[in-house]
Each structure stands twice: as C-alpha cells, then as structure tokens.
CSV table of C-alpha atoms in Angstrom, one decimal:
chain,number,residue,atom,x,y,z
A,1,MET,CA,71.1,87.6,127.9
A,2,PRO,CA,71.4,89.8,124.8
A,3,LEU,CA,74.5,91.9,124.1
A,4,SER,CA,74.3,95.4,125.4
A,5,LEU,CA,75.1,98.6,123.5
A,6,HIS,CA,78.0,99.3,126.0
A,7,GLU,CA,79.4,95.8,125.5
A,8,ILE,CA,79.4,96.0,121.7
A,9,SER,CA,80.9,99.5,121.6
A,10,ILE,CA,83.1,100.5,124.6
A,11,GLY,CA,83.6,96.9,125.6
A,12,VAL,CA,85.0,96.1,122.1
A,13,MET,CA,87.1,99.2,121.8
A,14,LEU,CA,88.9,99.1,125.1
A,15,PRO,CA,90.9,95.9,124.5
A,16,LYS,CA,92.0,97.1,121.0
A,17,LEU,CA,93.2,100.4,122.4
A,18,ARG,CA,95.3,98.4,125.0
A,19,MET,CA,96.5,96.2,122.2
A,20,LEU,CA,97.7,99.2,120.2
A,21,SER,CA,99.6,100.4,123.3
A,22,THR,CA,101.4,97.1,123.4
A,23,LEU,CA,102.2,97.4,119.7
A,24,LEU,CA,103.6,100.9,120.3
A,25,ASP,CA,105.8,99.4,123.0
A,26,LYS,CA,107.2,97.0,120.4
A,27,ALA,CA,107.6,99.9,118.0
A,28,ALA,CA,109.7,101.8,120.5
A,29,ALA,CA,112.2,98.9,120.7
A,30,HIS,CA,112.5,98.9,116.9
A,31,ALA,CA,115.7,100.0,115.3
A,32,GLU,CA,113.9,102.8,113.3
A,33,ALA,CA,111.6,103.8,116.1
A,34,ASP,CA,112.3,107.5,115.5
A,35,THR,CA,110.8,107.4,111.9
A,36,LEU,CA,107.7,105.3,112.7
A,37,VAL,CA,105.5,108.2,113.9
A,38,GLU,CA,105.5,109.7,110.4
A,39,ALA,CA,105.5,106.4,108.5
A,40,ARG,CA,102.5,105.7,106.2
A,41,LEU,CA,101.3,103.1,103.8
A,42,ALA,CA,100.5,105.4,100.9
A,43,PRO,CA,101.1,109.1,100.2
A,44,ASP,CA,97.4,110.0,100.6
A,45,MET,CA,96.9,108.2,103.9
A,46,TYR,CA,97.5,109.4,107.5
A,47,PRO,CA,100.9,108.5,109.0
A,48,LEU,CA,101.0,106.3,112.1
A,49,SER,CA,100.4,109.4,114.3
A,50,GLY,CA,97.3,110.3,112.4
A,51,GLN,CA,96.0,106.7,112.5
A,52,ILE,CA,96.4,106.6,116.3
A,53,GLN,CA,94.7,110.0,116.6
A,54,ARG,CA,91.8,108.8,114.4
A,55,VAL,CA,91.5,105.6,116.5
A,56,SER,CA,91.4,107.8,119.6
A,57,ASP,CA,88.8,110.1,118.0
A,58,ALA,CA,86.6,107.3,116.8
A,59,ALA,CA,86.6,105.7,120.3
A,60,LYS,CA,86.0,108.9,122.3
A,61,PHE,CA,83.5,110.5,120.0
A,62,GLY,CA,81.7,107.2,119.5
A,63,ALA,CA,81.5,106.5,123.2
A,64,ALA,CA,80.5,110.1,124.0
A,65,ARG,CA,77.7,110.2,121.4
A,66,LEU,CA,76.4,106.9,122.5
A,67,ALA,CA,76.2,108.2,126.1
A,68,GLY,CA,74.9,111.6,125.1
A,69,LEU,CA,78.0,113.3,126.4
A,70,THR,CA,80.6,115.8,125.0
A,71,PRO,CA,84.0,114.2,124.7
A,72,PRO,CA,87.2,115.8,126.0
A,73,PRO,CA,89.2,117.7,123.4
A,74,PHE,CA,92.6,116.2,122.5
A,75,GLU,CA,95.0,118.2,120.3
A,76,ASP,CA,96.4,116.3,117.3
A,77,ASN,CA,99.9,117.3,118.1
A,78,GLU,CA,101.7,114.0,119.0
A,79,THR,CA,105.1,113.7,117.4
A,80,THR,CA,106.6,110.8,119.4
A,81,LEU,CA,105.7,107.2,120.2
A,82,ALA,CA,105.6,108.3,123.9
A,83,GLN,CA,103.0,111.0,123.1
A,84,LEU,CA,100.9,108.5,121.1
A,85,GLN,CA,101.0,106.2,124.2
A,86,GLU,CA,99.8,109.1,126.3
A,87,ARG,CA,96.9,109.7,123.9
A,88,LEU,CA,95.9,106.1,124.0
A,89,ALA,CA,96.0,106.1,127.8
A,90,LYS,CA,93.8,109.2,127.9
A,91,THR,CA,91.4,107.6,125.5
A,92,VAL,CA,91.2,104.4,127.6
A,93,ALA,CA,90.7,106.4,130.8
A,94,TYR,CA,87.8,108.4,129.1
A,95,LEU,CA,86.1,105.2,127.9
A,96,GLU,CA,86.5,103.6,131.3
A,97,SER,CA,84.7,106.6,132.8
A,98,ILE,CA,81.6,105.8,130.8
A,99,GLY,CA,79.5,103.1,132.5
A,100,PRO,CA,76.9,100.8,131.0
A,101,ASP,CA,74.2,102.8,132.7
A,102,GLN,CA,75.1,105.8,130.5
A,103,VAL,CA,74.9,103.8,127.2
A,104,ASP,CA,72.6,100.9,127.6
A,105,GLY,CA,69.0,101.7,126.8
A,106,ARG,CA,70.0,104.3,124.2
A,107,GLU,CA,69.9,101.8,121.3
A,108,GLU,CA,67.0,103.7,119.6
A,109,GLU,CA,68.1,107.2,120.5
A,110,THR,CA,68.8,109.4,117.5
A,111,ILE,CA,72.4,110.3,117.0
A,112,THR,CA,73.1,113.0,114.4
A,113,LEU,CA,76.6,112.8,112.9
A,114,PRO,CA,77.8,116.1,111.3
A,115,LEU,CA,79.7,115.4,108.1
A,116,ARG,CA,81.5,117.9,105.9
A,117,ASP,CA,78.6,118.4,103.6
A,118,ARG,CA,75.6,117.1,105.5
A,119,LYS,CA,74.3,115.5,108.6
A,120,VAL,CA,73.4,111.9,108.9
A,121,ASP,CA,71.0,110.4,111.5
A,122,PHE,CA,71.5,107.0,113.1
A,123,THR,CA,70.0,105.1,116.0
A,124,GLY,CA,72.4,104.4,118.8
A,125,ARG,CA,72.6,100.8,117.6
A,126,SER,CA,73.2,101.6,113.9
A,127,TYR,CA,75.7,104.3,114.8
A,128,ALA,CA,77.8,101.8,116.9
A,129,LEU,CA,77.6,99.0,114.4
A,130,ASN,CA,77.7,100.8,111.1
A,131,MET,CA,79.9,103.9,111.8
A,132,VAL,CA,81.9,103.7,115.0
A,133,LEU,CA,83.2,100.2,114.9
A,134,PRO,CA,84.0,100.1,111.2
A,135,ASN,CA,85.8,103.4,111.4
A,136,PHE,CA,87.6,102.4,114.6
A,137,TYR,CA,88.8,99.1,113.1
A,138,PHE,CA,89.9,100.7,109.9
A,139,HIS,CA,92.4,102.9,111.7
A,140,VAL,CA,93.4,100.2,114.2
A,141,VAL,CA,94.3,97.8,111.3
A,142,THR,CA,96.0,100.6,109.4
A,143,ALA,CA,98.2,101.4,112.4
A,144,TYR,CA,99.1,97.7,112.7
A,145,ASP,CA,99.8,97.5,109.0
A,146,ILE,CA,102.2,100.5,109.1
A,147,LEU,CA,104.2,99.0,112.0
A,148,ARG,CA,104.3,95.6,110.3
A,149,HIS,CA,105.3,97.2,106.9
A,150,LYS,CA,108.1,99.1,108.6
A,151,GLY,CA,109.6,95.9,110.1
A,152,VAL,CA,108.2,96.0,113.6
A,153,GLU,CA,107.9,92.3,114.7
A,154,VAL,CA,104.2,92.1,115.2
A,155,GLY,CA,101.8,89.4,113.9
A,156,LYS,CA,98.3,88.2,114.1
A,157,ARG,CA,98.7,87.0,117.7
A,158,ASP,CA,99.8,90.5,118.7
A,159,TYR,CA,96.7,92.0,117.0
A,160,LEU,CA,94.4,89.5,118.7
A,161,ALA,CA,96.3,90.1,122.0
A,162,LEU,CA,97.2,86.4,122.2
A,163,ALA,CA,101.0,86.9,122.2
A,164,GLY,CA,102.7,86.1,125.4
C-alpha cells in the first residue's frame, strides 16, 4: 500500500510536535529555564519562542492547506515555556482534528502559497514534500539546537523520541 498524503504530512509532524513538548519539559527543569525562551543561536535568527511558533505555524498552515481548510489563528505572544507548551498542545489538537479523509486524494490539488513578493503554486504532494516538511524540520531542529546549545541535557535519542 502506498504512503498517503495524510501519513507523510500530519502523520510525520505529530510525533515531532510531541517530542518538542518533551524537550520543553526538560528545558523547564534546567537551571537557566527562565532565559531559554529568548535564547537564540545567532542574532538574526528567531529565539526559542519564535522557533516553536514557526513549528506550530508550519504544522497548522501546512495541514490546513492540504485539507483545504482555514487554520485557527494563534497569537505569537508566548513568553514562557508553559505558554510554548500550550501552543504545542493546541497545534497537536488541531492536527489530530484533521482526518485522512480530509487530506488523502488531494495530492494533485493546486495549493497557492502567498509569499511576500509573489505567489507560488504547488500540488498537494509537492507542497507537503518540498515546503511544509522542510520548513517544519528546519524550525524543529533549530529549537532542539538552541536547547542543546544552552546546556539542556538533550541528545539524539531525545530528538528521535527513543529516550526512556
């Protein structure tokens, strides 16, 4: 049986959103937890809060567009690890509300992505594989890297959700 569009998009993002929640739990126990939300890898990059917001946006906008829906609005106003956890939980709940029947079969549907200076058309398949997932993973990995860089004890097993 071939992989479905739902499986390669929402099915891939949900476990990583849950993994990020676990990493934020570890971050909350870190000695410098209060400073982590604004920590960043480079001056021109989003801080941890922005990385989690972009992960959330990539997941909810990606899933919504693949299903032909309008995603719920989330304000980008999180300033604590607890608020970032809430954002991840809302994102997970939204993705869980989108079933395979809403996404599968839309592989060849045109999805128009508005960018700052133009619009780009994708098929559902190319949007998931060439835009949603790379963007999602970029921000997931950057959030992980910020936590690791700041001394939170996370490793590859945590990222792969194999720690236990």
